Structure formats: structure tokens, C-alpha cells
């Protein structure tokens, strides 16, 4: 990545100097098909940029990452490409007040999901293209000024192979002789421009609202067309457009609304206005649970919220990335709960999304929601759990603090005041202060400008003479919420009291309180009968870790499955998981809770999280001496619940997948083999193609499926998805030669695409193969700096995170990590951050193992 970075200071200087009037971009993509070496394949990109300079005579630079530049013309003056282009920037000197820059370049197709990604479908040989830019990869496709605050209108013209269809942000204006021309966009940032091209399967619909008519499109690869439930995508899309028009009082501003599901996509989705792109895994090839459809709906609505938060109004620089991502994350769930069939979305948010935030906020790389982003490498790493999920949780609390209508009215004013412009934190606070009547500066300092997560713990005293109650004698004399953390914040929180009634834990009292400082008395609950359970942050109004008093913890150990309210139950699970991560609860105790109560969990999304957490507890947090016992117990429990589940239900499917994930005993592996062969049956369980791959991976990892068996499965499923599964299963086999080959494919070669790199990494390190992959700890530290320097930032991130030797969970690995960090104090900050985060996860695992061993 040398020479490709851009600093905040450079961006500020350029923004002060330039304003951009428009781009005309002509791309010739006919080279995407036909014979040729993959790595040498390029396309022609001709860009005309019209811009003004505040200081005539000054110099600046344009951004372009390309193998070669044919010509550069500035105001009619030919510049020598060899003299002005260094591989990442084009030097521009002697600017006039009004300028026209024309750059003719040969740009490279991508195999990493960055820039113009080219994918060849192994099923039919068809070629598919799409672009992905955030934060700064538009310069891999056309010359530009790559920063969010130099917005401009764009016109795209694309020459494409015969039989292809092309889409861009603007509506199609004409197509003639294989050349597609698109309408000029409204002013937008470089990183949300987009081109999608290829023989995509395409479905259309229309959204109508009064006089407003929005053409809708949805597309995917032809090989996925038979699985594509476009009608559900359009249903959620229309529900979202209704909701946002009602809520924001600002019409959708970008004309059409296309949504492309594309292959080998690094992200969940991208909010390109008028041309949203999604990972094609949101098209389901087999049976999935309601949670999968909820997840897709949430992503659709998250991206739609960006049309206003992020596209219409955009942050000046990546410091304020949260201005779009936190809002979209919050509004995605907010709109989903209020406008779609997924009314329990806040339960998923509490249990799943916030778990991401809690982890990120306890890493050494934690940062305020309004982050200090020095350059583009910093920006790439800040698409994290703090910017998304913590920010969304804090906004949820702001709604409780300032009031729903004040928050929404502030949003309306924000759009109208800053449409097609760029903003900072101060611009948003100004409108929210207007509408709420509150001084939000202190709130912002506590919540947006500091890092870390608080823990809230109830402390109770009882009046023994005041009569009996749910948990024994006495009534509450005083209930205090204690807050810890380096920064004590104001929390608007609900405190719920629960008692057992007819075998169910139900809430009988609630108080909403402003928690401030270290101790806050909840006067409203004084005199209440003694509870069996006290739940701080009931209803999940604030962002915090929840702790329990001893009596409540004992209640949960005996009655967690009896908590009646699904959200309250999810909050209890989340709190117990945080205790496990923090080495306050032994991992085996958490596993026992899962074995005792997960079978009664009604919310399928929560159940899936419990399975993921239980496996993490076993693999990373359990004492090594107990792992075999824990694995056997989890497999027995999973099989028991699989057989108990209603035939054909989503719970049965979820337990089947979990059983495969934890199976290690001969009898369990034999059952998986029988289910694949058809010699074993579980009543109602349809072992479709996706489930077959889920069963095959553990068989490969335990030496029960060889290369021939994996190849035979690929023959059944000779598709792009099947290829990814096959590569993962091949890398999972328990052989030193297999691991050496997998390592070389990812670390020593750049021939694999991003999706196949991800698949190899996923298969490489299996929990049952700790000794087999132990030699790669030393190799990791020897290679990681070179990989970061030579590969794209996306592949670098995948390798640094995915191949860190976390399975070598002993102090020697910590020492090796510390030695590498000490020897690379001047290394790339983004690389050091990734290694520091992995080190912290390992140190946390060792603390948890110590806690578990003492149990």
C-alpha cells in the first residue's frame, strides 16, 4: 500500500483550495471478457474533471491508482505522464481559476473486492463486474479528488461486451453500439459512485407514493436466479421507503433505486445512491431461519437510511464517519421494527449488534465515536463495532433522553439545512439542541468524545421487618445503581424488578432513572417487595455492561429460561456472556447455562448467538483440561435438542448446524456421515446443499472426508458458492502438507480472489488442530509486515486478523506478540492496531481460562 495513503491534513488543504463542478467518466469494459492473463487484464478509463481553484497559480494533485497513464491534459496543456504520475497521484501545477483535467489511463480489474472487481462464474463461465470504493478506491477506476467533502455531479459512459447490461447511479439515458450513457447524478462523494455490469438476472418493480414514482430494480448472477426471492426484497424496500418518507419528510433524492447482489463482496452492503450493492450471500440457496431474513431486511433498511444520512448529507472527513454509520445502524433497526414483519428487532440489536460494540470498546484500539482519523488506513479500520453498533446504541439512548419527536425533527432540519453538503458533529448537535431544548454539549463530551463502556450494578438493602417478598423476607429499603469506568456518564436507564409467578419470571415493578456519578439511588423502587431478579438497563435504553447482585445471579442460574419477556431474557444472556468474557464467570458455567436453557429459547436469533458464544467459550475461554469434557457435553446437548426440536422447524435447523460445529466424537462424526449418505435420518431435517457443506467441514477437519470426498461434493454443487465451500474444506484437513499449501496460497501468493482467501483462512485453523498449526505462529510474525506492505489493505486485514495464532493460547504467544510490537514501534499504525487487537483477545482468553480452571 505504499504511496496510496491520504492524510487528513492533505485533504483539508485540498478542500480549501478546490471546488469540483463535475465529472464525465468513460469506461471501456469490453476487455473484461476474452482470453488473457487475469493479473494483466486492464480497462480504459477516461476522466474529465471540471473544477475551480481558490488560489490561481497554486498546485495540488489528483488521485489515481492504475498500472499506466496514457495521457494527462490540464487546461489544454499536455503533461508528461511519466513526470506527473507516481502510481497513486497526478501532480497538477499552475492551476487556473477554472480548470479542466482530462486523464486517459489503463486501470486494473480487481480480484480483492476493491475498485472494479471482476468475477468469473465457474458454473457457466460468465463474467460479472461491480465497483466497491469505500473509503477511497474510486481512484482505482477513474482519476478524481478522493475525499468525501469534494462532492460533484457525475456522468458515466460505459462500453460493455455484447449481451451485457450496465447500471450506474444515474438512470439510463441511452444505449447504442454497446455504449451505455447515464443521467447526471446530484452532487455526491467519490466513494459512493458505482458501476455494475454483466449478464445479471434483473427484476423490476415500481414504488408509488402520491405523485412520486421510484423505479426499483434488483439483480443477481444468473446462477442464483432460481433462488432469488426478489418479491421479498421489494416488499422490505417499499416498506422502508414508506417509513423514511413519513419520518424524514424529505423525498428520496436520487431517482431510481436499484439493488445488486454481487459475488465476492467484502462488506455486507454499500449505500451507493440509486445503485446499492449487497453481498450475494443474502440470496439464500437453502433453508435458513427467520433470523437470516431479518438480517437481510435490516441491511436493506440500513443502506436505505444512508440515502439521507451519508449520501444526501455527508461527513467532511472520516473523523465523523459515525454521522452516517451510527445513524444508519440505529435507523435500520428502528425502521425494521416499526415498518416490517420483524417486530423483535431490538432484541437482536441488544443481543447481537451490541456484543460487537462491547468487544470493540474494550480493545486497546478503542476510540471515541467521533474518532481521530489521521489518514485513509485509519479510516478503513474504523468501520468497526464502535462506529456502527455503539454509535447506534448511544443514539437509541439519545432518543430516550431527548425524546423521539425532538430527535426526528432534528433529523428533518439537518437534511433540509445541509442537503448535498458536508457536515461535522457540531452541525448535528446544533439542530438537536434546537428541537430538544437541551444543552447536548456535555452529553456529547461524555458519549461521543470519550471511549470505553461502563458497568452498572444494582446494590440492594432490605428492611427485614417489612414483610415477605418474592426472594425471601423484607422489602427494598434502598436500591442503588453503581457505575464504574474511567468516564462516568449520564445514563437514562430503566431498572426492572422480577418475581416468579406460576413458573415464569415476570416484571412487577419498573423505574426509569438518570444514572449519574458512581452511585444513583432509585428512590421510586424503595418499599417494593423483595425481587428474585433485578435487571438494570431493562428495555435496553442505554449502552452499558449489566452486572447482577448475588441473589439475581442465583435466580438466573436456576430460572434463566423462565424469564418471560424475550428482550429481558436476551439482556440477561448478554450480561452473562460479558461476565464470561471478563473472567467473572467460568466458561464452563456459561456452557452449563446454554445446556440448561438454550433449548427453551424462542427467539431464533438469540439462539444462534448462544451457539456462537458457547463455541467461543469452549475454544478460547475454557481451561484446556476441560475442553474435551465441554466439547462432549455440548455435542450431547446439541444432539438432544436436535432430536427434540419440532420436525422441519428453524430451531431444528439451528441445532443441526450447531451439532455439526461441535461434533468431534466418533459416534457424532459417524452420524454426520450417515446424514450425508442418506443412511441416517432426523425426522423433518432436510439436508439441502448448504447443510451438506456444513456437515462436510467437520468431517474434513477430523480426517473423515478426504480430497476425493470433497471433490465429489463440489461435483454436486459446481457453483461459485460450492467452490468457496470446497476451498474451505480442503484447507480444514488435518495434514501438515495441507496446512503448508494453504499458508502458501494466502501468504506467499496473491493469485486467489478475496473470497477464496477468506475461505482458505476460515479452514486453516481448526480448534482440533492446535498442535498441527503451532509452527505457523513464528511464520506469522515473520511474514505479517511484508504482507501488509505488498497486498491491498483488505487482503492485509484478512491475513493479519485471520492467521493470528490465537489457538496457541499460552503466554509464549503473548511474549512473541509483544516482541514483534516492540520491534515494530515505527510500523504502519493500522497494522500495529490489528496486532494489538489480536493480542488483547488472546490475553482476555488466558484470563478467562485461569478463571475457568479455578472453578
GROMACS .gro file of C-alpha atoms in nm, residues 103-480:
model
  378
  103UNK     CA    1  -0.686   1.174  -1.774
  104UNK     CA    2  -0.667   0.874  -2.006
  105UNK     CA    3  -0.550   0.568  -1.811
  106UNK     CA    4  -0.536   0.190  -1.815
  107UNK     CA    5  -0.689   0.071  -1.488
  108UNK     CA    6  -0.669  -0.279  -1.343
  109UNK     CA    7  -0.954  -0.515  -1.275
  110UNK     CA    8  -0.959  -0.628  -0.913
  111UNK     CA    9  -0.963  -0.971  -0.750
  112UNK     CA   10  -0.974  -0.825  -0.397
  113UNK     CA   11  -1.317  -0.660  -0.394
  114UNK     CA   12  -1.163  -0.312  -0.415
  115UNK     CA   13  -1.216  -0.096  -0.723
  116UNK     CA   14  -1.355  -0.268  -1.035
  117UNK     CA   15  -1.398  -0.628  -0.920
  118UNK     CA   16  -1.404  -0.896  -1.189
  119UNK     CA   17  -1.559  -1.235  -1.120
  120UNK     CA   18  -1.575  -1.537  -1.348
  121UNK     CA   19  -1.859  -1.772  -1.257
  122UNK     CA   20  -1.723  -2.129  -1.252
  123UNK     CA   21  -2.071  -2.262  -1.322
  124UNK     CA   22  -2.114  -2.109  -1.667
  125UNK     CA   23  -1.801  -1.904  -1.739
  126UNK     CA   24  -1.990  -1.575  -1.737
  127UNK     CA   25  -1.805  -1.261  -1.624
  128UNK     CA   26  -1.956  -1.017  -1.374
  129UNK     CA   27  -1.826  -0.674  -1.273
  130UNK     CA   28  -1.909  -0.433  -0.995
  131UNK     CA   29  -1.734  -0.148  -0.814
  132UNK     CA   30  -1.670  -0.102  -0.444
  133UNK     CA   31  -1.488   0.209  -0.323
  134UNK     CA   32  -1.533   0.300   0.042
  135UNK     CA   33  -1.330   0.465   0.176
  136UNK     CA   34  -1.106   0.551  -0.120
  137UNK     CA   35  -1.096   0.306  -0.409
  138UNK     CA   36  -1.279   0.505  -0.678
  139UNK     CA   37  -0.927   0.616  -0.778
  140UNK     CA   38  -0.869   0.255  -0.893
  141UNK     CA   39  -1.135   0.309  -1.160
  142UNK     CA   40  -1.111   0.677  -1.259
  143UNK     CA   41  -0.899   0.981  -1.176
  144UNK     CA   42  -1.057   1.202  -0.911
  145UNK     CA   43  -1.017   1.403  -0.595
  146UNK     CA   44  -1.072   1.116  -0.350
  147UNK     CA   45  -1.214   1.273  -0.034
  148UNK     CA   46  -1.575   1.297   0.087
  149UNK     CA   47  -1.602   1.677   0.103
  150UNK     CA   48  -1.526   1.741  -0.265
  151UNK     CA   49  -1.871   1.646  -0.390
  152UNK     CA   50  -1.972   1.682  -0.752
  153UNK     CA   51  -2.224   1.561  -1.012
  154UNK     CA   52  -2.115   1.263  -1.225
  155UNK     CA   53  -2.194   1.141  -1.574
  156UNK     CA   54  -2.090   0.785  -1.656
  157UNK     CA   55  -2.050   0.632  -2.001
  158UNK     CA   56  -1.967   0.261  -2.025
  159UNK     CA   57  -1.874   0.046  -2.324
  160UNK     CA   58  -1.965  -0.314  -2.244
  161UNK     CA   59  -1.948  -0.655  -2.413
  162UNK     CA   60  -2.242  -0.771  -2.623
  163UNK     CA   61  -2.522  -0.926  -2.418
  164UNK     CA   62  -2.438  -0.734  -2.102
  165UNK     CA   63  -2.646  -0.487  -1.905
  166UNK     CA   64  -2.490  -0.189  -1.726
  167UNK     CA   65  -2.614   0.015  -1.432
  168UNK     CA   66  -2.479   0.319  -1.253
  169UNK     CA   67  -2.602   0.575  -1.000
  170UNK     CA   68  -2.796   0.771  -1.257
  171UNK     CA   69  -3.082   0.647  -1.471
  172UNK     CA   70  -3.001   0.505  -1.812
  173UNK     CA   71  -3.031   0.774  -2.080
  174UNK     CA   72  -2.928   0.577  -2.386
  175UNK     CA   73  -2.756   0.266  -2.513
  176UNK     CA   74  -2.618   0.243  -2.861
  177UNK     CA   75  -2.347   0.024  -3.014
  178UNK     CA   76  -2.268  -0.134  -2.680
  179UNK     CA   77  -2.220   0.205  -2.512
  180UNK     CA   78  -2.440   0.292  -2.215
  181UNK     CA   79  -2.490   0.652  -2.105
  182UNK     CA   80  -2.635   0.752  -1.770
  183UNK     CA   81  -2.801   1.067  -1.641
  184UNK     CA   82  -2.600   1.312  -1.438
  185UNK     CA   83  -2.618   1.248  -1.065
  186UNK     CA   84  -2.681   1.501  -0.793
  187UNK     CA   85  -2.365   1.614  -0.610
  188UNK     CA   86  -2.221   1.308  -0.433
  189UNK     CA   87  -1.885   1.193  -0.297
  190UNK     CA   88  -1.644   0.979  -0.497
  191UNK     CA   89  -1.675   0.677  -0.269
  192UNK     CA   90  -2.047   0.623  -0.343
  193UNK     CA   91  -2.028   0.631  -0.721
  194UNK     CA   92  -2.088   0.290  -0.873
  195UNK     CA   93  -2.094   0.078  -1.187
  196UNK     CA   94  -2.241  -0.273  -1.211
  197UNK     CA   95  -2.205  -0.460  -1.541
  198UNK     CA   96  -2.255  -0.810  -1.671
  199UNK     CA   97  -2.519  -1.064  -1.775
  200UNK     CA   98  -2.703  -1.020  -1.445
  201UNK     CA   99  -3.052  -1.158  -1.386
  202UNK     CA  100  -3.268  -0.844  -1.346
  203UNK     CA  101  -3.611  -0.797  -1.188
  204UNK     CA  102  -3.805  -0.469  -1.179
  205UNK     CA  103  -4.085  -0.309  -0.983
  206UNK     CA  104  -4.210   0.042  -0.904
  207UNK     CA  105  -4.267   0.228  -0.578
  208UNK     CA  106  -4.551   0.480  -0.589
  209UNK     CA  107  -4.645   0.737  -0.330
  210UNK     CA  108  -4.881   1.010  -0.446
  211UNK     CA  109  -4.711   1.180  -0.740
  212UNK     CA  110  -4.376   1.027  -0.653
  213UNK     CA  111  -4.269   0.725  -0.860
  214UNK     CA  112  -3.938   0.544  -0.798
  215UNK     CA  113  -3.829   0.269  -1.039
  216UNK     CA  114  -3.700  -0.033  -0.846
  217UNK     CA  115  -3.454  -0.293  -0.970
  218UNK     CA  116  -3.291  -0.600  -0.819
  219UNK     CA  117  -3.023  -0.813  -0.979
  220UNK     CA  118  -2.802  -1.115  -0.916
  221UNK     CA  119  -2.590  -1.363  -1.108
  222UNK     CA  120  -2.783  -1.587  -1.347
  223UNK     CA  121  -2.671  -1.889  -1.147
  224UNK     CA  122  -2.858  -1.759  -0.842
  225UNK     CA  123  -3.176  -1.656  -1.023
  226UNK     CA  124  -3.367  -1.968  -0.919
  227UNK     CA  125  -3.303  -1.883  -0.553
  228UNK     CA  126  -3.371  -1.509  -0.579
  229UNK     CA  127  -3.678  -1.403  -0.380
  230UNK     CA  128  -3.690  -1.055  -0.529
  231UNK     CA  129  -4.051  -1.008  -0.417
  232UNK     CA  130  -3.940  -1.005  -0.051
  233UNK     CA  131  -3.655  -0.765  -0.129
  234UNK     CA  132  -3.906  -0.531  -0.296
  235UNK     CA  133  -4.153  -0.570  -0.008
  236UNK     CA  134  -3.898  -0.455   0.250
  237UNK     CA  135  -3.776  -0.183   0.014
  238UNK     CA  136  -4.126  -0.037  -0.026
  239UNK     CA  137  -4.193  -0.060   0.348
  240UNK     CA  138  -3.869   0.123   0.411
  241UNK     CA  139  -3.942   0.396   0.157
  242UNK     CA  140  -4.283   0.448   0.317
  243UNK     CA  141  -4.127   0.473   0.662
  244UNK     CA  142  -3.847   0.711   0.569
  245UNK     CA  143  -4.072   0.938   0.369
  246UNK     CA  144  -4.311   0.960   0.665
  247UNK     CA  145  -4.032   1.003   0.918
  248UNK     CA  146  -3.786   1.231   0.739
  249UNK     CA  147  -4.030   1.449   0.544
  250UNK     CA  148  -3.773   1.469   0.265
  251UNK     CA  149  -3.840   1.280  -0.060
  252UNK     CA  150  -3.591   1.017  -0.168
  253UNK     CA  151  -3.347   1.234  -0.363
  254UNK     CA  152  -3.172   1.004  -0.613
  255UNK     CA  153  -3.433   0.900  -0.871
  256UNK     CA  154  -3.424   0.522  -0.919
  257UNK     CA  155  -3.348   0.258  -0.654
  258UNK     CA  156  -3.153  -0.043  -0.782
  259UNK     CA  157  -3.014  -0.318  -0.556
  260UNK     CA  158  -2.747  -0.556  -0.687
  261UNK     CA  159  -2.645  -0.876  -0.508
  262UNK     CA  160  -2.288  -0.931  -0.622
  263UNK     CA  161  -2.024  -1.206  -0.584
  264UNK     CA  162  -1.709  -1.198  -0.369
  265UNK     CA  163  -1.821  -0.888  -0.182
  266UNK     CA  164  -1.612  -0.781   0.117
  267UNK     CA  165  -1.888  -0.597   0.301
  268UNK     CA  166  -2.247  -0.658   0.392
  269UNK     CA  167  -2.362  -0.385   0.155
  270UNK     CA  168  -2.280  -0.035   0.026
  271UNK     CA  169  -2.510   0.265   0.007
  272UNK     CA  170  -2.430   0.386  -0.346
  273UNK     CA  171  -2.721   0.622  -0.421
  274UNK     CA  172  -2.953   0.472  -0.677
  275UNK     CA  173  -2.733   0.160  -0.704
  276UNK     CA  174  -2.697  -0.021  -0.372
  277UNK     CA  175  -2.471  -0.326  -0.371
  278UNK     CA  176  -2.503  -0.627  -0.137
  279UNK     CA  177  -2.310  -0.948  -0.083
  280UNK     CA  178  -2.485  -1.221  -0.273
  281UNK     CA  179  -2.494  -1.444   0.036
  282UNK     CA  180  -2.817  -1.257   0.118
  283UNK     CA  181  -2.972  -1.471  -0.155
  284UNK     CA  182  -3.032  -1.797   0.025
  285UNK     CA  183  -2.956  -2.120  -0.160
  286UNK     CA  184  -3.110  -2.340   0.107
  287UNK     CA  185  -3.337  -2.327   0.406
  288UNK     CA  186  -3.249  -2.053   0.654
  289UNK     CA  187  -3.414  -1.920   0.967
  290UNK     CA  188  -3.625  -1.613   1.022
  291UNK     CA  189  -3.313  -1.451   1.168
  292UNK     CA  190  -3.147  -1.462   0.824
  293UNK     CA  191  -3.440  -1.280   0.663
  294UNK     CA  192  -3.441  -1.031   0.949
  295UNK     CA  193  -3.069  -0.971   0.898
  296UNK     CA  194  -3.123  -0.906   0.528
  297UNK     CA  195  -3.413  -0.670   0.597
  298UNK     CA  196  -3.200  -0.482   0.846
  299UNK     CA  197  -2.921  -0.441   0.592
  300UNK     CA  198  -3.164  -0.323   0.321
  301UNK     CA  199  -3.301  -0.060   0.559
  302UNK     CA  200  -2.957   0.035   0.692
  303UNK     CA  201  -2.846   0.115   0.337
  304UNK     CA  202  -3.169   0.297   0.264
  305UNK     CA  203  -3.121   0.519   0.569
  306UNK     CA  204  -2.784   0.615   0.420
  307UNK     CA  205  -2.961   0.779   0.128
  308UNK     CA  206  -3.029   1.059   0.372
  309UNK     CA  207  -2.761   1.004   0.640
  310UNK     CA  208  -2.442   0.977   0.437
  311UNK     CA  209  -2.539   1.036   0.074
  312UNK     CA  210  -2.761   1.345   0.088
  313UNK     CA  211  -2.562   1.482   0.385
  314UNK     CA  212  -2.206   1.353   0.413
  315UNK     CA  213  -1.931   1.391   0.674
  316UNK     CA  214  -1.645   1.628   0.586
  317UNK     CA  215  -1.380   1.372   0.674
  318UNK     CA  216  -1.372   1.022   0.818
  319UNK     CA  217  -1.346   1.159   1.176
  320UNK     CA  218  -1.724   1.190   1.157
  321UNK     CA  219  -1.788   0.856   0.990
  322UNK     CA  220  -2.033   0.793   1.276
  323UNK     CA  221  -2.259   1.070   1.136
  324UNK     CA  222  -2.365   0.822   0.872
  325UNK     CA  223  -2.290   0.476   1.012
  326UNK     CA  224  -2.427   0.516   1.365
  327UNK     CA  225  -2.743   0.674   1.230
  328UNK     CA  226  -2.791   0.410   0.962
  329UNK     CA  227  -2.735   0.134   1.216
  330UNK     CA  228  -2.992   0.287   1.450
  331UNK     CA  229  -3.242   0.374   1.177
  332UNK     CA  230  -3.207   0.028   1.021
  333UNK     CA  231  -3.343  -0.137   1.334
  334UNK     CA  232  -3.582   0.148   1.418
  335UNK     CA  233  -3.749   0.130   1.076
  336UNK     CA  234  -3.745  -0.250   1.066
  337UNK     CA  235  -3.930  -0.277   1.396
  338UNK     CA  236  -4.188  -0.015   1.304
  339UNK     CA  237  -4.245  -0.091   0.934
  340UNK     CA  238  -4.182  -0.461   0.868
  341UNK     CA  239  -4.277  -0.804   0.999
  342UNK     CA  240  -3.961  -0.815   1.213
  343UNK     CA  241  -4.107  -0.653   1.523
  344UNK     CA  242  -3.849  -0.804   1.761
  345UNK     CA  243  -3.555  -0.629   1.600
  346UNK     CA  244  -3.448  -0.454   1.920
  347UNK     CA  245  -3.392  -0.795   2.079
  348UNK     CA  246  -3.150  -0.883   1.801
  349UNK     CA  247  -2.985  -0.543   1.841
  350UNK     CA  248  -2.938  -0.594   2.216
  351UNK     CA  249  -2.809  -0.948   2.187
  352UNK     CA  250  -2.612  -0.943   1.864
  353UNK     CA  251  -2.521  -0.596   1.746
  354UNK     CA  252  -2.420  -0.461   2.087
  355UNK     CA  253  -2.197  -0.764   2.153
  356UNK     CA  254  -1.985  -0.635   1.863
  357UNK     CA  255  -1.972  -0.294   2.028
  358UNK     CA  256  -1.881  -0.424   2.373
  359UNK     CA  257  -1.588  -0.618   2.233
  360UNK     CA  258  -1.457  -0.327   2.026
  361UNK     CA  259  -1.492  -0.083   2.315
  362UNK     CA  260  -1.269  -0.293   2.541
  363UNK     CA  261  -0.984  -0.336   2.293
  364UNK     CA  262  -0.667  -0.125   2.325
  365UNK     CA  263  -0.771   0.037   1.997
  366UNK     CA  264  -1.099   0.164   2.139
  367UNK     CA  265  -1.176   0.518   2.037
  368UNK     CA  266  -1.448   0.778   2.082
  369UNK     CA  267  -1.745   0.753   1.849
  370UNK     CA  268  -1.613   1.074   1.696
  371UNK     CA  269  -1.274   0.931   1.617
  372UNK     CA  270  -0.935   1.079   1.538
  373UNK     CA  271  -0.881   0.962   1.180
  374UNK     CA  272  -0.538   1.070   1.063
  375UNK     CA  273  -0.545   0.905   0.721
  376UNK     CA  274  -0.716   0.655   0.495
  377UNK     CA  275  -0.565   0.349   0.667
  378UNK     CA  276  -0.714   0.471   0.995
  379UNK     CA  277  -1.046   0.522   0.817
  380UNK     CA  278  -1.051   0.166   0.678
  381UNK     CA  279  -1.011   0.019   1.026
  382UNK     CA  280  -1.275   0.241   1.183
  383UNK     CA  281  -1.566   0.063   1.016
  384UNK     CA  282  -1.595  -0.115   1.348
  385UNK     CA  283  -1.828  -0.202   1.633
  386UNK     CA  284  -1.789   0.142   1.790
  387UNK     CA  285  -1.869   0.344   1.480
  388UNK     CA  286  -2.167   0.123   1.398
  389UNK     CA  287  -2.317  -0.053   1.698
  390UNK     CA  288  -2.201   0.160   1.991
  391UNK     CA  289  -2.296   0.473   1.799
  392UNK     CA  290  -2.639   0.326   1.726
  393UNK     CA  291  -2.684   0.229   2.093
  394UNK     CA  292  -2.590   0.580   2.203
  395UNK     CA  293  -2.841   0.727   1.957
  396UNK     CA  294  -3.105   0.493   2.097
  397UNK     CA  295  -3.028   0.638   2.438
  398UNK     CA  296  -3.041   0.993   2.295
  399UNK     CA  297  -3.395   0.922   2.175
  400UNK     CA  298  -3.487   0.821   2.531
  401UNK     CA  299  -3.305   1.126   2.670
  402UNK     CA  300  -3.421   1.399   2.431
  403UNK     CA  301  -3.749   1.248   2.313
  404UNK     CA  302  -3.842   1.070   1.993
  405UNK     CA  303  -4.009   1.361   1.818
  406UNK     CA  304  -3.728   1.601   1.907
  407UNK     CA  305  -3.477   1.356   1.762
  408UNK     CA  306  -3.672   1.306   1.440
  409UNK     CA  307  -3.747   1.675   1.393
  410UNK     CA  308  -3.377   1.742   1.439
  411UNK     CA  309  -3.307   1.493   1.162
  412UNK     CA  310  -3.554   1.667   0.930
  413UNK     CA  311  -3.392   2.005   0.987
  414UNK     CA  312  -3.048   1.852   0.941
  415UNK     CA  313  -3.138   1.719   0.594
  416UNK     CA  314  -3.300   2.040   0.478
  417UNK     CA  315  -3.022   2.260   0.611
  418UNK     CA  316  -2.731   2.058   0.473
  419UNK     CA  317  -2.870   1.881   0.164
  420UNK     CA  318  -2.591   1.780  -0.076
  421UNK     CA  319  -2.335   1.925   0.163
  422UNK     CA  320  -2.085   1.807   0.422
  423UNK     CA  321  -2.110   1.831   0.799
  424UNK     CA  322  -1.937   1.776   1.132
  425UNK     CA  323  -2.057   1.682   1.479
  426UNK     CA  324  -2.135   2.045   1.561
  427UNK     CA  325  -2.387   2.071   1.277
  428UNK     CA  326  -2.589   1.780   1.411
  429UNK     CA  327  -2.576   1.893   1.773
  430UNK     CA  328  -2.700   2.237   1.670
  431UNK     CA  329  -3.027   2.107   1.524
  432UNK     CA  330  -3.083   1.856   1.805
  433UNK     CA  331  -3.038   2.129   2.064
  434UNK     CA  332  -3.293   2.339   1.877
  435UNK     CA  333  -3.554   2.067   1.874
  436UNK     CA  334  -3.494   1.913   2.218
  437UNK     CA  335  -3.434   2.231   2.415
  438UNK     CA  336  -3.143   2.053   2.587
  439UNK     CA  337  -2.777   2.150   2.602
  440UNK     CA  338  -2.621   1.847   2.436
  441UNK     CA  339  -2.259   1.958   2.458
  442UNK     CA  340  -2.200   1.785   2.792
  443UNK     CA  341  -2.387   1.478   2.666
  444UNK     CA  342  -2.168   1.477   2.355
  445UNK     CA  343  -1.849   1.507   2.557
  446UNK     CA  344  -1.946   1.208   2.769
  447UNK     CA  345  -2.087   0.984   2.498
  448UNK     CA  346  -1.938   1.082   2.164
  449UNK     CA  347  -1.597   1.218   2.257
  450UNK     CA  348  -1.476   0.959   2.509
  451UNK     CA  349  -1.420   0.586   2.484
  452UNK     CA  350  -1.495   0.282   2.697
  453UNK     CA  351  -1.800   0.108   2.836
  454UNK     CA  352  -1.945   0.147   3.186
  455UNK     CA  353  -2.077  -0.136   3.400
  456UNK     CA  354  -2.396  -0.080   3.602
  457UNK     CA  355  -2.450  -0.294   3.912
  458UNK     CA  356  -2.753  -0.295   4.145
  459UNK     CA  357  -2.681  -0.284   4.517
  460UNK     CA  358  -2.979  -0.356   4.742
  461UNK     CA  359  -3.053  -0.334   5.112
  462UNK     CA  360  -3.370  -0.472   5.263
  463UNK     CA  361  -3.595  -0.386   5.556
  464UNK     CA  362  -3.628  -0.723   5.725
  465UNK     CA  363  -3.930  -0.611   5.924
  466UNK     CA  364  -4.136  -0.501   5.629
  467UNK     CA  365  -4.286  -0.836   5.533
  468UNK     CA  366  -4.216  -1.114   5.287
  469UNK     CA  367  -4.146  -1.095   4.918
  470UNK     CA  368  -4.052  -1.282   4.604
  471UNK     CA  369  -3.694  -1.356   4.703
  472UNK     CA  370  -3.738  -1.402   5.077
  473UNK     CA  371  -3.813  -1.175   5.372
  474UNK     CA  372  -3.813  -0.796   5.362
  475UNK     CA  373  -3.885  -0.515   5.122
  476UNK     CA  374  -3.636  -0.293   4.946
  477UNK     CA  375  -3.502  -0.028   5.180
  478UNK     CA  376  -3.269   0.113   4.916
  479UNK     CA  377  -3.173   0.023   4.560
  480UNK     CA  378  -2.860   0.193   4.431
   0.00000   0.00000   0.00000
